[in-house]
PDB file of C-alpha atoms in Angstrom:
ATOM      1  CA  UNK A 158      50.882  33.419 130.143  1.00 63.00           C
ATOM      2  CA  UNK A 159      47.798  34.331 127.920  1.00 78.00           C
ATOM      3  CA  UNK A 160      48.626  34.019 124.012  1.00 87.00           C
ATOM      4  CA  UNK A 161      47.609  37.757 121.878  1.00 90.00           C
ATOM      5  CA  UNK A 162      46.230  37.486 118.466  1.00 93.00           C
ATOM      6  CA  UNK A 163      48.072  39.934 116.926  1.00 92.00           C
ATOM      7  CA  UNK A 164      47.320  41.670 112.950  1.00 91.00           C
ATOM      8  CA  UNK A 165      50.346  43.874 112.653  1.00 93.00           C
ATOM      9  CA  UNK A 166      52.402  41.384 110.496  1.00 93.00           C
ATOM     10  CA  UNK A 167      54.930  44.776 110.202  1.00 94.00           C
ATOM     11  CA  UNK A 168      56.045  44.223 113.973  1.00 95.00           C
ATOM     12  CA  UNK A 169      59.078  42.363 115.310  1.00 94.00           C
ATOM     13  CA  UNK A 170      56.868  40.697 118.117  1.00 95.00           C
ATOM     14  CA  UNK A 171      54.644  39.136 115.800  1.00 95.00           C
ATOM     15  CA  UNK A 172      55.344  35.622 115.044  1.00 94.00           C
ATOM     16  CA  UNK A 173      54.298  33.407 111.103  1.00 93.00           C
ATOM     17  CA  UNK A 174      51.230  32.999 113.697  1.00 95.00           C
ATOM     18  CA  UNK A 175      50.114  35.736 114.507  1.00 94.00           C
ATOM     19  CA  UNK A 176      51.032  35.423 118.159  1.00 95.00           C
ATOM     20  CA  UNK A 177      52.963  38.114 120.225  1.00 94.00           C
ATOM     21  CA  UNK A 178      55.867  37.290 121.310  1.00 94.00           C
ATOM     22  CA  UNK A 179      56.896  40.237 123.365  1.00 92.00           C
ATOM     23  CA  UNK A 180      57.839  38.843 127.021  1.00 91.00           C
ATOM     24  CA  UNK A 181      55.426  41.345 128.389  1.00 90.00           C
ATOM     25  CA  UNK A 182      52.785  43.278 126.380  1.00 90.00           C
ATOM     26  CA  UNK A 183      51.093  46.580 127.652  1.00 91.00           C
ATOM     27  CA  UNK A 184      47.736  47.542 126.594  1.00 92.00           C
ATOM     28  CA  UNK A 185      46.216  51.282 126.385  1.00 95.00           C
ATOM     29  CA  UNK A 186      42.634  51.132 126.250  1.00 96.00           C
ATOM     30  CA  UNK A 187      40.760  53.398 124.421  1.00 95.00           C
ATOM     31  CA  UNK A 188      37.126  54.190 123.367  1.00 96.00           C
ATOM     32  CA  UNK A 189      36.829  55.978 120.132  1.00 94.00           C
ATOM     33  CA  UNK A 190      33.903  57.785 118.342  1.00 95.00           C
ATOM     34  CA  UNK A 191      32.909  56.325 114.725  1.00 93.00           C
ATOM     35  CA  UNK A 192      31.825  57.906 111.383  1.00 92.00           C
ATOM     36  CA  UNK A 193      28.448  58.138 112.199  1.00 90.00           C
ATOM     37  CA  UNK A 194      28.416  59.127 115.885  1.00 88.00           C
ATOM     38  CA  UNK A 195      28.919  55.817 117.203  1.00 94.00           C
ATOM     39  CA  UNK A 196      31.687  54.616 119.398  1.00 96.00           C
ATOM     40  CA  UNK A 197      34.606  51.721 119.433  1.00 96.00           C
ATOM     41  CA  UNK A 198      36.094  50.164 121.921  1.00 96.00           C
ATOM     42  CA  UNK A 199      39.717  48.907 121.455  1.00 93.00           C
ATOM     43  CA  UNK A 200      43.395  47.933 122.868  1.00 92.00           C
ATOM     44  CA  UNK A 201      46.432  49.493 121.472  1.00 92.00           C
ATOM     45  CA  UNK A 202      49.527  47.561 122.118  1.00 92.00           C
ATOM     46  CA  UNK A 203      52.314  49.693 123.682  1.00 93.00           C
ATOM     47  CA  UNK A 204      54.716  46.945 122.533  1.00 92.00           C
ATOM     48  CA  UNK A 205      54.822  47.893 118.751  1.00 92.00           C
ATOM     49  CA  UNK A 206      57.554  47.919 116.778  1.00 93.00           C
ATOM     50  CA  UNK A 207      58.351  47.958 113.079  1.00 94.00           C
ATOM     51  CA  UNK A 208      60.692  45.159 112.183  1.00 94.00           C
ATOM     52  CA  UNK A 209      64.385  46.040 110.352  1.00 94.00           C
ATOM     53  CA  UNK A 210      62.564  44.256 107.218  1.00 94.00           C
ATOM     54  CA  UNK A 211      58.941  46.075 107.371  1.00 94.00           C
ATOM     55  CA  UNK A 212      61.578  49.802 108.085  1.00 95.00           C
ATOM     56  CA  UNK A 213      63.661  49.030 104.953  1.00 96.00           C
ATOM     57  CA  UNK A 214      60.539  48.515 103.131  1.00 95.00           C
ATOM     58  CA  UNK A 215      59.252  51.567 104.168  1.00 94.00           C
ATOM     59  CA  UNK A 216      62.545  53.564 103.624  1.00 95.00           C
ATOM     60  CA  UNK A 217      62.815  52.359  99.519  1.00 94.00           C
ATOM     61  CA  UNK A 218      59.019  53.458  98.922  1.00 94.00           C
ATOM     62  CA  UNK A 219      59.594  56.599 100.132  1.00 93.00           C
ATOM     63  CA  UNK A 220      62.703  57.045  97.717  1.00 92.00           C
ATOM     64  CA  UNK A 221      60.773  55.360  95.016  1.00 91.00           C
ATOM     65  CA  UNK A 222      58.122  58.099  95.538  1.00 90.00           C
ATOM     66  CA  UNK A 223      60.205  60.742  95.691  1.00 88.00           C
ATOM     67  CA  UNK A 224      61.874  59.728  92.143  1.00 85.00           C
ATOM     68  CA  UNK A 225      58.525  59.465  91.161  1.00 76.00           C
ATOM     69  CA  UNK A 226      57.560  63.091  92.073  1.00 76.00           C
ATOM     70  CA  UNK A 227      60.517  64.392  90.274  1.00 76.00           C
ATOM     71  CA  UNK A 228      59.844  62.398  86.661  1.00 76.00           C
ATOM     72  CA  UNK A 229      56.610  63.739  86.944  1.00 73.00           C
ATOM     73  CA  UNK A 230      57.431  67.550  87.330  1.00 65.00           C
TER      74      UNK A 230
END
């Protein structure tokens, strides 16, 4: 099987090499216009998924953000 490069460090298929390791990745292709009327091809994976670390993350900066809000009101 083909090896994909993957950036999202945030999902639970990515590997410390930046290698999916989903046992079988789906692809949505998609052509997308630009700032100034260009266009972009690209692949979204189908596969992603936040890992338990990357959602508990998530979950404290929202409450830190909503203490914030409050202190500053």
């Amino acid at each position: 099987m083909s090896k994909v490069v993957c950036p999202s460090v945030e999902c639970k298929y990515c590997n410390d090499a930046h290698i999916c390791t989903a046992k079988q990745v789906n692809l949505t292709y998609r052509n997308m216009a630009t700032v100034n009327e260009g266009r972009v091809d690209m692949w979204i994976c189908n596969q992603y998924e936040p890992d338990d670390e990357y959602r508990e993350l998530e979950k404290n900066l929202e409450e830190f953000m909503k203490t914030k809000i409050r202190r500053n009101n």
